[in-house]
Every structure is written in structure tokens, then in C-alpha cells.
């Protein structure tokens, strides 16, 4: 069964450093998303992406965040200057029809 | 507002019993709802969805009920099994490109 894959599974970084989280969505999907989940809390929407542009973004997704689909298969989330409060599990998701999102296993980001 | 909330943070059931997990949503304009299951260390896994023009939808051992009058969603799991132990989230599409998750309910299944 096709699945969304995310790398790395764990990322440790120093505060102020840039990080790039990588995702390979399911191949025929057209809509892409990033969510995050702070430990023990709910899954929070960050951004949706369709047709090579951002469709929606939340208040969390400020100027420190950016997304890119650099080629036909990858979808990345960049955090330019990480803060302690960026520590969370980051999930990528994709869907063919902007319903029924399929999620990856996540990247655990730890900012020290 | 955009809030989607859950009534109970933890639900404990005996194996073989039926489970009912509830969810309240606040956006009356939402027209699509999903239930996700999240096991420890994993991403959310799709269980079942329902559109606002339906009141009930059934899957394998699961049923979702939608009451638009009181903005309430429920997930029923028949003959609950140990493998059903997880956190369950309801989510709503408040816009076509923005799926908002609720707080989550932990389901614990005891033998």
C-alpha cells in the first residue's frame, strides 16, 4: 500500500539553527500538508499546499516557516531559525482530492 | 470559531464491548468530518469519514454518526479489541484545504 514517508525520523538541532524536514507524498496525490503535534497535545494544522502554492496557513506558520516542492516527489518544511517552542512531532500528509488525508510517521524535532 | 472538542479524555472498555467516542464541533459551516486513530509513535491513521449531507456511515466494525442540529459527531466501535487501543481524533474541514483536529480521546481496552 502506498504511504507517505518522512525523513529523518528524529532531528536534534540547536536553537537558532535552520532545519529542513523532508516528505515524499503518495505519488498521485496533489494536495500536501504539514501538521505538528506537541507531546500529549492535539495535531495542529500548519499549512496546505496545492498547485505549487500555499492554499492555507495557520497563525503558527509565520515568516520563519516555508514549504517547497523542489521536484516531482519531495515536499519540504523549512524552519529558518528554530526556537525551543518549535520542538514537536511534525507530520506530513497528502491526498488526491483534499479529503481523506494520509499521514506519514512524523519527524520528531528537538530544539536544544 | 475553529474549535473541535472531545467530551472525554480517556475511555476504558472491556474487550468485546462496544465503544462510543464523542466529539463536539463548533463550525456549523463544516461539511466534512473524519475520524483518525493514532497509535503511540505513529501518524494519524484514517478510520472513517462522513459528509454533512449524511447522518450515519458504516465501515468495518466502525460507525460514525453526525448530528448537525447539536453539532455532534460520534465514533462507535463494535466488539472492541486490544488493537483498538489508541488515541482517537475527530477532525473537520472548516475550509476545503484546512483540516482541524480535536483534542483527542484515549481508548484503553482491557481483557
PDB file of N, CA and C in Angstrom, chain B:
ATOM      1  N   UNK B   1     -15.950  30.032  15.741  1.00  0.00           N
ATOM      2  CA  UNK B   1     -14.555  29.692  15.963  1.00  0.00           C
ATOM      3  C   UNK B   1     -14.169  28.427  15.241  1.00  0.00           C
ATOM      4  N   UNK B   2     -12.935  27.959  15.458  1.00  0.00           N
ATOM      5  CA  UNK B   2     -12.454  26.781  14.773  1.00  0.00           C
ATOM      6  C   UNK B   2     -12.342  25.598  15.708  1.00  0.00           C
ATOM      7  N   UNK B   3     -12.915  25.662  16.869  1.00  0.00           N
ATOM      8  CA  UNK B   3     -12.626  24.610  17.843  1.00  0.00           C
ATOM      9  C   UNK B   3     -13.386  23.330  17.535  1.00  0.00           C
ATOM     10  N   UNK B   4     -12.724  22.235  17.721  1.00  0.00           N
ATOM     11  CA  UNK B   4     -13.333  20.915  17.669  1.00  0.00           C
ATOM     12  C   UNK B   4     -12.938  20.237  18.960  1.00  0.00           C
ATOM     13  N   UNK B   5     -13.873  19.870  19.773  1.00  0.00           N
ATOM     14  CA  UNK B   5     -13.516  19.371  21.093  1.00  0.00           C
ATOM     15  C   UNK B   5     -14.046  17.994  21.349  1.00  0.00           C
ATOM     16  N   UNK B   6     -13.510  17.321  22.332  1.00  0.00           N
ATOM     17  CA  UNK B   6     -13.919  15.995  22.736  1.00  0.00           C
ATOM     18  C   UNK B   6     -14.388  16.035  24.175  1.00  0.00           C
ATOM     19  N   UNK B   7     -15.429  15.217  24.465  1.00  0.00           N
ATOM     20  CA  UNK B   7     -16.021  15.275  25.792  1.00  0.00           C
ATOM     21  C   UNK B   7     -15.156  14.568  26.829  1.00  0.00           C
ATOM     22  N   UNK B   8     -14.558  13.405  26.484  1.00  0.00           N
ATOM     23  CA  UNK B   8     -13.840  12.595  27.453  1.00  0.00           C
ATOM     24  C   UNK B   8     -12.411  12.414  27.022  1.00  0.00           C
ATOM     25  N   UNK B   9     -11.463  12.695  27.885  1.00  0.00           N
ATOM     26  CA  UNK B   9     -10.072  12.479  27.509  1.00  0.00           C
ATOM     27  C   UNK B   9      -9.677  11.006  27.486  1.00  0.00           C
ATOM     28  N   UNK B  10     -10.259  10.159  28.316  1.00  0.00           N
ATOM     29  CA  UNK B  10      -9.926   8.741  28.380  1.00  0.00           C
ATOM     30  C   UNK B  10     -11.182   7.915  28.485  1.00  0.00           C
ATOM     31  N   UNK B  11     -11.231   6.836  27.718  1.00  0.00           N
ATOM     32  CA  UNK B  11     -12.328   5.897  27.741  1.00  0.00           C
ATOM     33  C   UNK B  11     -11.754   4.500  27.939  1.00  0.00           C
ATOM     34  N   UNK B  12     -12.206   3.812  28.983  1.00  0.00           N
ATOM     35  CA  UNK B  12     -11.751   2.454  29.254  1.00  0.00           C
ATOM     36  C   UNK B  12     -12.902   1.486  29.017  1.00  0.00           C
ATOM     37  N   UNK B  13     -12.654   0.452  28.213  1.00  0.00           N
ATOM     38  CA  UNK B  13     -13.683  -0.528  27.899  1.00  0.00           C
ATOM     39  C   UNK B  13     -13.097  -1.932  27.996  1.00  0.00           C
ATOM     40  N   UNK B  14     -13.982  -2.868  28.188  1.00  0.00           N
ATOM     41  CA  UNK B  14     -13.559  -4.273  28.225  1.00  0.00           C
ATOM     42  C   UNK B  14     -13.582  -4.841  26.810  1.00  0.00           C
ATOM     43  N   UNK B  15     -12.633  -5.690  26.553  1.00  0.00           N
ATOM     44  CA  UNK B  15     -12.558  -6.350  25.250  1.00  0.00           C
ATOM     45  C   UNK B  15     -13.897  -7.003  24.927  1.00  0.00           C
ATOM     46  N   UNK B  16     -14.361  -6.774  23.704  1.00  0.00           N
ATOM     47  CA  UNK B  16     -15.629  -7.342  23.281  1.00  0.00           C
ATOM     48  C   UNK B  16     -16.808  -6.396  23.414  1.00  0.00           C
ATOM     49  N   UNK B  17     -16.650  -5.383  24.277  1.00  0.00           N
ATOM     50  CA  UNK B  17     -17.712  -4.394  24.420  1.00  0.00           C
ATOM     51  C   UNK B  17     -17.667  -3.413  23.256  1.00  0.00           C
ATOM     52  N   UNK B  18     -18.755  -2.653  23.122  1.00  0.00           N
ATOM     53  CA  UNK B  18     -18.784  -1.579  22.130  1.00  0.00           C
ATOM     54  C   UNK B  18     -18.253  -0.288  22.753  1.00  0.00           C
ATOM     55  N   UNK B  19     -17.577   0.508  21.948  1.00  0.00           N
ATOM     56  CA  UNK B  19     -17.035   1.793  22.402  1.00  0.00           C
ATOM     57  C   UNK B  19     -17.731   2.923  21.662  1.00  0.00           C
ATOM     58  N   UNK B  20     -17.957   4.001  22.379  1.00  0.00           N
ATOM     59  CA  UNK B  20     -18.513   5.203  21.746  1.00  0.00           C
ATOM     60  C   UNK B  20     -17.640   6.384  22.140  1.00  0.00           C
ATOM     61  N   UNK B  21     -17.085   7.024  21.145  1.00  0.00           N
ATOM     62  CA  UNK B  21     -16.241   8.199  21.364  1.00  0.00           C
ATOM     63  C   UNK B  21     -16.964   9.403  20.776  1.00  0.00           C
ATOM     64  N   UNK B  22     -17.072  10.453  21.551  1.00  0.00           N
ATOM     65  CA  UNK B  22     -17.858  11.612  21.158  1.00  0.00           C
ATOM     66  C   UNK B  22     -16.998  12.819  20.821  1.00  0.00           C
ATOM     67  N   UNK B  23     -17.580  13.698  20.029  1.00  0.00           N
ATOM     68  CA  UNK B  23     -16.878  14.897  19.590  1.00  0.00           C
ATOM     69  C   UNK B  23     -17.895  16.000  19.337  1.00  0.00           C
ATOM     70  N   UNK B  24     -17.592  17.198  19.798  1.00  0.00           N
ATOM     71  CA  UNK B  24     -18.416  18.368  19.504  1.00  0.00           C
ATOM     72  C   UNK B  24     -17.640  19.283  18.573  1.00  0.00           C
ATOM     73  N   UNK B  25     -18.308  19.826  17.601  1.00  0.00           N
ATOM     74  CA  UNK B  25     -17.656  20.786  16.715  1.00  0.00           C
ATOM     75  C   UNK B  25     -18.420  22.100  16.775  1.00  0.00           C
ATOM     76  N   UNK B  26     -17.739  23.173  16.451  1.00  0.00           N
ATOM     77  CA  UNK B  26     -18.368  24.485  16.637  1.00  0.00           C
ATOM     78  C   UNK B  26     -18.685  25.193  15.333  1.00  0.00           C
ATOM     79  N   UNK B  27     -18.097  24.749  14.218  1.00  0.00           N
ATOM     80  CA  UNK B  27     -18.295  25.460  12.965  1.00  0.00           C
ATOM     81  C   UNK B  27     -19.442  24.831  12.184  1.00  0.00           C
ATOM     82  N   UNK B  28     -20.577  25.483  12.187  1.00  0.00           N
ATOM     83  CA  UNK B  28     -21.749  24.929  11.519  1.00  0.00           C
ATOM     84  C   UNK B  28     -21.585  24.875   9.998  1.00  0.00           C
ATOM     85  N   UNK B  29     -20.586  25.569   9.477  1.00  0.00           N
ATOM     86  CA  UNK B  29     -20.352  25.545   8.035  1.00  0.00           C
ATOM     87  C   UNK B  29     -19.491  24.363   7.591  1.00  0.00           C
ATOM     88  N   UNK B  30     -18.922  23.628   8.524  1.00  0.00           N
ATOM     89  CA  UNK B  30     -18.109  22.474   8.167  1.00  0.00           C
ATOM     90  C   UNK B  30     -18.977  21.438   7.469  1.00  0.00           C
ATOM     91  N   UNK B  31     -18.457  20.871   6.386  1.00  0.00           N
ATOM     92  CA  UNK B  31     -19.262  19.922   5.622  1.00  0.00           C
ATOM     93  C   UNK B  31     -18.615  18.552   5.456  1.00  0.00           C
ATOM     94  N   UNK B  32     -17.490  18.350   6.141  1.00  0.00           N
ATOM     95  CA  UNK B  32     -16.793  17.073   6.004  1.00  0.00           C
ATOM     96  C   UNK B  32     -16.074  16.787   7.301  1.00  0.00           C
ATOM     97  N   UNK B  33     -16.199  15.553   7.771  1.00  0.00           N
ATOM     98  CA  UNK B  33     -15.649  15.171   9.070  1.00  0.00           C
ATOM     99  C   UNK B  33     -14.932  13.830   8.948  1.00  0.00           C
ATOM    100  N   UNK B  34     -13.869  13.702   9.729  1.00  0.00           N
ATOM    101  CA  UNK B  34     -13.066  12.485   9.671  1.00  0.00           C
ATOM    102  C   UNK B  34     -12.732  12.041  11.089  1.00  0.00           C
ATOM    103  N   UNK B  35     -12.650  10.742  11.271  1.00  0.00           N
ATOM    104  CA  UNK B  35     -12.097  10.168  12.493  1.00  0.00           C
ATOM    105  C   UNK B  35     -10.739   9.540  12.159  1.00  0.00           C
ATOM    106  N   UNK B  36      -9.762   9.884  13.026  1.00  0.00           N
ATOM    107  CA  UNK B  36      -8.429   9.312  12.887  1.00  0.00           C
ATOM    108  C   UNK B  36      -8.060   8.562  14.163  1.00  0.00           C
ATOM    109  N   UNK B  37      -7.243   7.544  13.994  1.00  0.00           N
ATOM    110  CA  UNK B  37      -6.695   6.767  15.098  1.00  0.00           C
ATOM    111  C   UNK B  37      -5.192   7.007  15.133  1.00  0.00           C
ATOM    112  N   UNK B  38      -4.650   7.270  16.311  1.00  0.00           N
ATOM    113  CA  UNK B  38      -3.213   7.469  16.420  1.00  0.00           C
ATOM    114  C   UNK B  38      -2.643   6.558  17.488  1.00  0.00           C
ATOM    115  N   UNK B  39      -1.800   5.649  17.061  1.00  0.00           N
ATOM    116  CA  UNK B  39      -1.073   4.773  17.980  1.00  0.00           C
ATOM    117  C   UNK B  39       0.231   5.452  18.377  1.00  0.00           C
ATOM    118  N   UNK B  40       0.766   5.025  19.485  1.00  0.00           N
ATOM    119  CA  UNK B  40       1.952   5.663  20.040  1.00  0.00           C
ATOM    120  C   UNK B  40       3.102   5.667  19.034  1.00  0.00           C
ATOM    121  N   UNK B  41       3.658   6.855  18.804  1.00  0.00           N
ATOM    122  CA  UNK B  41       4.807   6.984  17.913  1.00  0.00           C
ATOM    123  C   UNK B  41       4.487   6.946  16.436  1.00  0.00           C
ATOM    124  N   UNK B  42       3.214   6.970  16.102  1.00  0.00           N
ATOM    125  CA  UNK B  42       2.828   6.897  14.693  1.00  0.00           C
ATOM    126  C   UNK B  42       2.005   8.113  14.279  1.00  0.00           C
ATOM    127  N   UNK B  43       1.840   8.283  12.995  1.00  0.00           N
ATOM    128  CA  UNK B  43       0.997   9.338  12.478  1.00  0.00           C
ATOM    129  C   UNK B  43      -0.469   8.952  12.542  1.00  0.00           C
ATOM    130  N   UNK B  44      -1.371   9.924  12.426  1.00  0.00           N
ATOM    131  CA  UNK B  44      -2.804   9.627  12.409  1.00  0.00           C
ATOM    132  C   UNK B  44      -3.164   8.710  11.252  1.00  0.00           C
ATOM    133  N   UNK B  45      -4.025   7.765  11.553  1.00  0.00           N
ATOM    134  CA  UNK B  45      -4.460   6.789  10.555  1.00  0.00           C
ATOM    135  C   UNK B  45      -5.952   6.968  10.309  1.00  0.00           C
ATOM    136  N   UNK B  46      -6.322   7.141   9.044  1.00  0.00           N
ATOM    137  CA  UNK B  46      -7.717   7.340   8.672  1.00  0.00           C
ATOM    138  C   UNK B  46      -8.565   6.142   9.089  1.00  0.00           C
ATOM    139  N   UNK B  47      -9.733   6.449   9.707  1.00  0.00           N
ATOM    140  CA  UNK B  47     -10.666   5.380  10.066  1.00  0.00           C
ATOM    141  C   UNK B  47     -11.907   5.447   9.183  1.00  0.00           C
ATOM    142  N   UNK B  48     -12.592   6.585   9.228  1.00  0.00           N
ATOM    143  CA  UNK B  48     -13.850   6.736   8.512  1.00  0.00           C
ATOM    144  C   UNK B  48     -14.166   8.214   8.378  1.00  0.00           C
ATOM    145  N   UNK B  49     -14.898   8.555   7.334  1.00  0.00           N
ATOM    146  CA  UNK B  49     -15.295   9.946   7.139  1.00  0.00           C
ATOM    147  C   UNK B  49     -16.790  10.024   6.855  1.00  0.00           C
ATOM    148  N   UNK B  50     -17.297  11.249   6.926  1.00  0.00           N
ATOM    149  CA  UNK B  50     -18.713  11.470   6.658  1.00  0.00           C
ATOM    150  C   UNK B  50     -18.914  12.893   6.164  1.00  0.00           C
ATOM    151  N   UNK B  51     -19.780  13.049   5.201  1.00  0.00           N
ATOM    152  CA  UNK B  51     -20.117  14.380   4.709  1.00  0.00           C
ATOM    153  C   UNK B  51     -21.355  14.879   5.445  1.00  0.00           C
ATOM    154  N   UNK B  52     -21.564  16.171   5.397  1.00  0.00           N
ATOM    155  CA  UNK B  52     -22.649  16.767   6.193  1.00  0.00           C
ATOM    156  C   UNK B  52     -24.037  16.451   5.655  1.00  0.00           C
ATOM    157  N   UNK B  53     -24.119  15.898   4.443  1.00  0.00           N
ATOM    158  CA  UNK B  53     -25.431  15.522   3.909  1.00  0.00           C
ATOM    159  C   UNK B  53     -25.851  14.110   4.344  1.00  0.00           C
ATOM    160  N   UNK B  54     -25.037  13.523   5.234  1.00  0.00           N
ATOM    161  CA  UNK B  54     -25.339  12.195   5.766  1.00  0.00           C
ATOM    162  C   UNK B  54     -25.451  12.264   7.289  1.00  0.00           C
ATOM    163  N   UNK B  55     -26.221  11.324   7.866  1.00  0.00           N
ATOM    164  CA  UNK B  55     -26.334  11.227   9.318  1.00  0.00           C
ATOM    165  C   UNK B  55     -25.522  10.068   9.878  1.00  0.00           C
ATOM    166  N   UNK B  56     -25.248   9.107   9.040  1.00  0.00           N
ATOM    167  CA  UNK B  56     -24.626   7.875   9.517  1.00  0.00           C
ATOM    168  C   UNK B  56     -23.843   7.244   8.386  1.00  0.00           C
ATOM    169  N   UNK B  57     -22.709   6.672   8.783  1.00  0.00           N
ATOM    170  CA  UNK B  57     -21.932   5.937   7.797  1.00  0.00           C
ATOM    171  C   UNK B  57     -21.258   4.777   8.509  1.00  0.00           C
ATOM    172  N   UNK B  58     -21.269   3.640   7.858  1.00  0.00           N
ATOM    173  CA  UNK B  58     -20.705   2.441   8.500  1.00  0.00           C
ATOM    174  C   UNK B  58     -19.509   1.939   7.743  1.00  0.00           C
ATOM    175  N   UNK B  59     -18.524   1.465   8.520  1.00  0.00           N
ATOM    176  CA  UNK B  59     -17.376   0.791   7.941  1.00  0.00           C
ATOM    177  C   UNK B  59     -17.256  -0.582   8.576  1.00  0.00           C
ATOM    178  N   UNK B  60     -16.044  -1.098   8.533  1.00  0.00           N
ATOM    179  CA  UNK B  60     -15.835  -2.402   9.145  1.00  0.00           C
ATOM    180  C   UNK B  60     -15.694  -2.227  10.652  1.00  0.00           C
ATOM    181  N   UNK B  61     -16.657  -2.657  11.406  1.00  0.00           N
ATOM    182  CA  UNK B  61     -16.716  -2.553  12.873  1.00  0.00           C
ATOM    183  C   UNK B  61     -16.848  -1.123  13.390  1.00  0.00           C
ATOM    184  N   UNK B  62     -16.843  -0.146  12.537  1.00  0.00           N
ATOM    185  CA  UNK B  62     -16.978   1.244  12.973  1.00  0.00           C
ATOM    186  C   UNK B  62     -18.175   1.909  12.312  1.00  0.00           C
ATOM    187  N   UNK B  63     -18.787   2.821  13.069  1.00  0.00           N
ATOM    188  CA  UNK B  63     -19.902   3.615  12.574  1.00  0.00           C
ATOM    189  C   UNK B  63     -19.697   5.043  13.032  1.00  0.00           C
ATOM    190  N   UNK B  64     -19.897   5.984  12.140  1.00  0.00           N
ATOM    191  CA  UNK B  64     -19.845   7.388  12.510  1.00  0.00           C
ATOM    192  C   UNK B  64     -21.257   7.959  12.402  1.00  0.00           C
ATOM    193  N   UNK B  65     -21.633   8.701  13.427  1.00  0.00           N
ATOM    194  CA  UNK B  65     -22.938   9.361  13.466  1.00  0.00           C
ATOM    195  C   UNK B  65     -22.721  10.860  13.519  1.00  0.00           C
ATOM    196  N   UNK B  66     -23.508  11.585  12.752  1.00  0.00           N
ATOM    197  CA  UNK B  66     -23.401  13.039  12.691  1.00  0.00           C
ATOM    198  C   UNK B  66     -24.755  13.643  13.025  1.00  0.00           C
ATOM    199  N   UNK B  67     -24.770  14.488  14.026  1.00  0.00           N
ATOM    200  CA  UNK B  67     -25.976  15.229  14.406  1.00  0.00           C
ATOM    201  C   UNK B  67     -25.700  16.709  14.200  1.00  0.00           C
ATOM    202  N   UNK B  68     -26.167  17.227  13.079  1.00  0.00           N
ATOM    203  CA  UNK B  68     -25.869  18.616  12.740  1.00  0.00           C
ATOM    204  C   UNK B  68     -26.634  19.597  13.609  1.00  0.00           C
ATOM    205  N   UNK B  69     -27.766  19.145  14.129  1.00  0.00           N
ATOM    206  CA  UNK B  69     -28.581  20.039  14.955  1.00  0.00           C
ATOM    207  C   UNK B  69     -27.822  20.497  16.189  1.00  0.00           C
ATOM    208  N   UNK B  70     -27.116  19.553  16.805  1.00  0.00           N
ATOM    209  CA  UNK B  70     -26.363  19.885  18.019  1.00  0.00           C
ATOM    210  C   UNK B  70     -24.862  19.887  17.754  1.00  0.00           C
ATOM    211  N   UNK B  71     -24.468  19.792  16.529  1.00  0.00           N
ATOM    212  CA  UNK B  71     -23.061  19.814  16.123  1.00  0.00           C
ATOM    213  C   UNK B  71     -22.252  18.762  16.905  1.00  0.00           C
ATOM    214  N   UNK B  72     -22.654  17.526  16.737  1.00  0.00           N
ATOM    215  CA  UNK B  72     -22.067  16.425  17.485  1.00  0.00           C
ATOM    216  C   UNK B  72     -21.730  15.277  16.527  1.00  0.00           C
ATOM    217  N   UNK B  73     -20.588  14.694  16.783  1.00  0.00           N
ATOM    218  CA  UNK B  73     -20.068  13.589  15.976  1.00  0.00           C
ATOM    219  C   UNK B  73     -19.695  12.466  16.935  1.00  0.00           C
ATOM    220  N   UNK B  74     -19.980  11.244  16.550  1.00  0.00           N
ATOM    221  CA  UNK B  74     -19.546  10.135  17.394  1.00  0.00           C
ATOM    222  C   UNK B  74     -18.982   9.008  16.545  1.00  0.00           C
ATOM    223  N   UNK B  75     -18.097   8.257  17.178  1.00  0.00           N
ATOM    224  CA  UNK B  75     -17.497   7.075  16.557  1.00  0.00           C
ATOM    225  C   UNK B  75     -17.859   5.875  17.411  1.00  0.00           C
ATOM    226  N   UNK B  76     -18.483   4.906  16.805  1.00  0.00           N
ATOM    227  CA  UNK B  76     -18.828   3.685  17.512  1.00  0.00           C
ATOM    228  C   UNK B  76     -17.957   2.552  16.986  1.00  0.00           C
ATOM    229  N   UNK B  77     -17.338   1.844  17.910  1.00  0.00           N
ATOM    230  CA  UNK B  77     -16.505   0.706  17.551  1.00  0.00           C
ATOM    231  C   UNK B  77     -17.168  -0.539  18.141  1.00  0.00           C
ATOM    232  N   UNK B  78     -17.522  -1.461  17.283  1.00  0.00           N
ATOM    233  CA  UNK B  78     -18.173  -2.693  17.744  1.00  0.00           C
ATOM    234  C   UNK B  78     -17.129  -3.728  18.152  1.00  0.00           C
ATOM    235  N   UNK B  79     -17.484  -4.491  19.199  1.00  0.00           N
ATOM    236  CA  UNK B  79     -16.619  -5.589  19.643  1.00  0.00           C
ATOM    237  C   UNK B  79     -15.167  -5.133  19.758  1.00  0.00           C
ATOM    238  N   UNK B  80     -14.946  -4.162  20.627  1.00  0.00           N
ATOM    239  CA  UNK B  80     -13.631  -3.531  20.760  1.00  0.00           C
ATOM    240  C   UNK B  80     -12.554  -4.565  21.086  1.00  0.00           C
ATOM    241  N   UNK B  81     -11.421  -4.410  20.420  1.00  0.00           N
ATOM    242  CA  UNK B  81     -10.302  -5.339  20.554  1.00  0.00           C
ATOM    243  C   UNK B  81      -9.089  -4.625  21.141  1.00  0.00           C
ATOM    244  N   UNK B  82      -8.149  -5.366  21.712  1.00  0.00           N
ATOM    245  CA  UNK B  82      -6.941  -4.717  22.246  1.00  0.00           C
ATOM    246  C   UNK B  82      -6.227  -3.850  21.221  1.00  0.00           C
ATOM    247  N   UNK B  83      -6.266  -4.259  19.959  1.00  0.00           N
ATOM    248  CA  UNK B  83      -5.621  -3.472  18.905  1.00  0.00           C
ATOM    249  C   UNK B  83      -6.299  -2.145  18.632  1.00  0.00           C
ATOM    250  N   UNK B  84      -7.462  -1.939  19.207  1.00  0.00           N
ATOM    251  CA  UNK B  84      -8.154  -0.652  19.057  1.00  0.00           C
ATOM    252  C   UNK B  84      -7.632   0.383  20.039  1.00  0.00           C
ATOM    253  N   UNK B  85      -6.829  -0.025  20.987  1.00  0.00           N
ATOM    254  CA  UNK B  85      -6.274   0.919  21.970  1.00  0.00           C
ATOM    255  C   UNK B  85      -5.407   1.951  21.257  1.00  0.00           C
ATOM    256  N   UNK B  86      -5.766   3.205  21.430  1.00  0.00           N
ATOM    257  CA  UNK B  86      -5.081   4.301  20.730  1.00  0.00           C
ATOM    258  C   UNK B  86      -5.739   5.605  21.157  1.00  0.00           C
ATOM    259  N   UNK B  87      -5.248   6.708  20.615  1.00  0.00           N
ATOM    260  CA  UNK B  87      -5.931   7.995  20.762  1.00  0.00           C
ATOM    261  C   UNK B  87      -6.737   8.244  19.495  1.00  0.00           C
ATOM    262  N   UNK B  88      -7.964   8.659  19.668  1.00  0.00           N
ATOM    263  CA  UNK B  88      -8.868   8.896  18.554  1.00  0.00           C
ATOM    264  C   UNK B  88      -9.162  10.391  18.453  1.00  0.00           C
ATOM    265  N   UNK B  89      -9.012  10.909  17.244  1.00  0.00           N
ATOM    266  CA  UNK B  89      -9.260  12.319  16.978  1.00  0.00           C
ATOM    267  C   UNK B  89     -10.392  12.462  15.971  1.00  0.00           C
ATOM    268  N   UNK B  90     -11.287  13.399  16.233  1.00  0.00           N
ATOM    269  CA  UNK B  90     -12.186  13.827  15.173  1.00  0.00           C
ATOM    270  C   UNK B  90     -11.569  15.054  14.516  1.00  0.00           C
ATOM    271  N   UNK B  91     -11.929  15.284  13.282  1.00  0.00           N
ATOM    272  CA  UNK B  91     -11.397  16.435  12.553  1.00  0.00           C
ATOM    273  C   UNK B  91     -12.463  16.932  11.604  1.00  0.00           C
ATOM    274  N   UNK B  92     -12.426  18.239  11.338  1.00  0.00           N
ATOM    275  CA  UNK B  92     -13.392  18.830  10.425  1.00  0.00           C
ATOM    276  C   UNK B  92     -12.679  19.703   9.402  1.00  0.00           C
ATOM    277  N   UNK B  93     -13.225  19.704   8.182  1.00  0.00           N
ATOM    278  CA  UNK B  93     -12.725  20.593   7.134  1.00  0.00           C
ATOM    279  C   UNK B  93     -13.463  21.919   7.248  1.00  0.00           C
ATOM    280  N   UNK B  94     -12.860  22.871   7.943  1.00  0.00           N
ATOM    281  CA  UNK B  94     -13.544  24.158   8.051  1.00  0.00           C
ATOM    282  C   UNK B  94     -13.433  24.952   6.749  1.00  0.00           C
ATOM    283  N   UNK B  95     -12.405  24.642   5.962  1.00  0.00           N
ATOM    284  CA  UNK B  95     -12.332  25.080   4.578  1.00  0.00           C
ATOM    285  C   UNK B  95     -11.834  23.864   3.796  1.00  0.00           C
ATOM    286  N   UNK B  96     -11.969  23.848   2.481  1.00  0.00           N
ATOM    287  CA  UNK B  96     -11.536  22.665   1.725  1.00  0.00           C
ATOM    288  C   UNK B  96     -10.066  22.301   1.921  1.00  0.00           C
ATOM    289  N   UNK B  97      -9.226  23.264   2.284  1.00  0.00           N
ATOM    290  CA  UNK B  97      -7.797  22.998   2.398  1.00  0.00           C
ATOM    291  C   UNK B  97      -7.291  23.066   3.833  1.00  0.00           C
ATOM    292  N   UNK B  98      -8.188  22.985   4.806  1.00  0.00           N
ATOM    293  CA  UNK B  98      -7.767  23.127   6.198  1.00  0.00           C
ATOM    294  C   UNK B  98      -8.545  22.164   7.070  1.00  0.00           C
ATOM    295  N   UNK B  99      -7.901  21.092   7.481  1.00  0.00           N
ATOM    296  CA  UNK B  99      -8.491  20.082   8.353  1.00  0.00           C
ATOM    297  C   UNK B  99      -8.046  20.368   9.774  1.00  0.00           C
ATOM    298  N   UNK B 100      -9.003  20.574  10.672  1.00  0.00           N
ATOM    299  CA  UNK B 100      -8.705  20.918  12.058  1.00  0.00           C
ATOM    300  C   UNK B 100      -9.040  19.733  12.948  1.00  0.00           C
ATOM    301  N   UNK B 101      -8.076  19.379  13.803  1.00  0.00           N
ATOM    302  CA  UNK B 101      -8.246  18.232  14.693  1.00  0.00           C
ATOM    303  C   UNK B 101      -8.799  18.662  16.039  1.00  0.00           C
ATOM    304  N   UNK B 102      -9.541  17.749  16.651  1.00  0.00           N
ATOM    305  CA  UNK B 102      -9.977  17.915  18.024  1.00  0.00           C
ATOM    306  C   UNK B 102      -8.881  17.514  18.996  1.00  0.00           C
ATOM    307  N   UNK B 103      -9.231  17.535  20.292  1.00  0.00           N
ATOM    308  CA  UNK B 103      -8.264  17.314  21.354  1.00  0.00           C
ATOM    309  C   UNK B 103      -7.811  15.861  21.451  1.00  0.00           C
ATOM    310  N   UNK B 104      -8.678  14.911  21.172  1.00  0.00           N
ATOM    311  CA  UNK B 104      -8.313  13.504  21.249  1.00  0.00           C
ATOM    312  C   UNK B 104      -8.902  12.804  22.450  1.00  0.00           C
ATOM    313  N   UNK B 105      -9.268  11.545  22.277  1.00  0.00           N
ATOM    314  CA  UNK B 105      -9.712  10.668  23.363  1.00  0.00           C
ATOM    315  C   UNK B 105      -8.866   9.415  23.342  1.00  0.00           C
ATOM    316  N   UNK B 106      -8.323   9.081  24.526  1.00  0.00           N
ATOM    317  CA  UNK B 106      -7.542   7.846  24.617  1.00  0.00           C
ATOM    318  C   UNK B 106      -8.483   6.694  24.926  1.00  0.00           C
ATOM    319  N   UNK B 107      -8.448   5.683  24.085  1.00  0.00           N
ATOM    320  CA  UNK B 107      -9.246   4.478  24.296  1.00  0.00           C
ATOM    321  C   UNK B 107      -8.338   3.384  24.847  1.00  0.00           C
ATOM    322  N   UNK B 108      -8.711   2.868  26.012  1.00  0.00           N
ATOM    323  CA  UNK B 108      -7.967   1.758  26.625  1.00  0.00           C
ATOM    324  C   UNK B 108      -8.867   0.537  26.658  1.00  0.00           C
ATOM    325  N   UNK B 109      -8.368  -0.565  26.128  1.00  0.00           N
ATOM    326  CA  UNK B 109      -9.154  -1.792  26.075  1.00  0.00           C
ATOM    327  C   UNK B 109      -8.538  -2.807  27.027  1.00  0.00           C
ATOM    328  N   UNK B 110      -9.337  -3.288  27.956  1.00  0.00           N
ATOM    329  CA  UNK B 110      -8.868  -4.252  28.955  1.00  0.00           C
ATOM    330  C   UNK B 110      -9.396  -5.646  28.636  1.00  0.00           C
ATOM    331  N   UNK B 111      -8.590  -6.674  28.897  1.00  0.00           N
ATOM    332  CA  UNK B 111      -9.012  -8.046  28.604  1.00  0.00           C
ATOM    333  C   UNK B 111     -10.107  -8.520  29.560  1.00  0.00           C
TER     334      UNK B 111
END
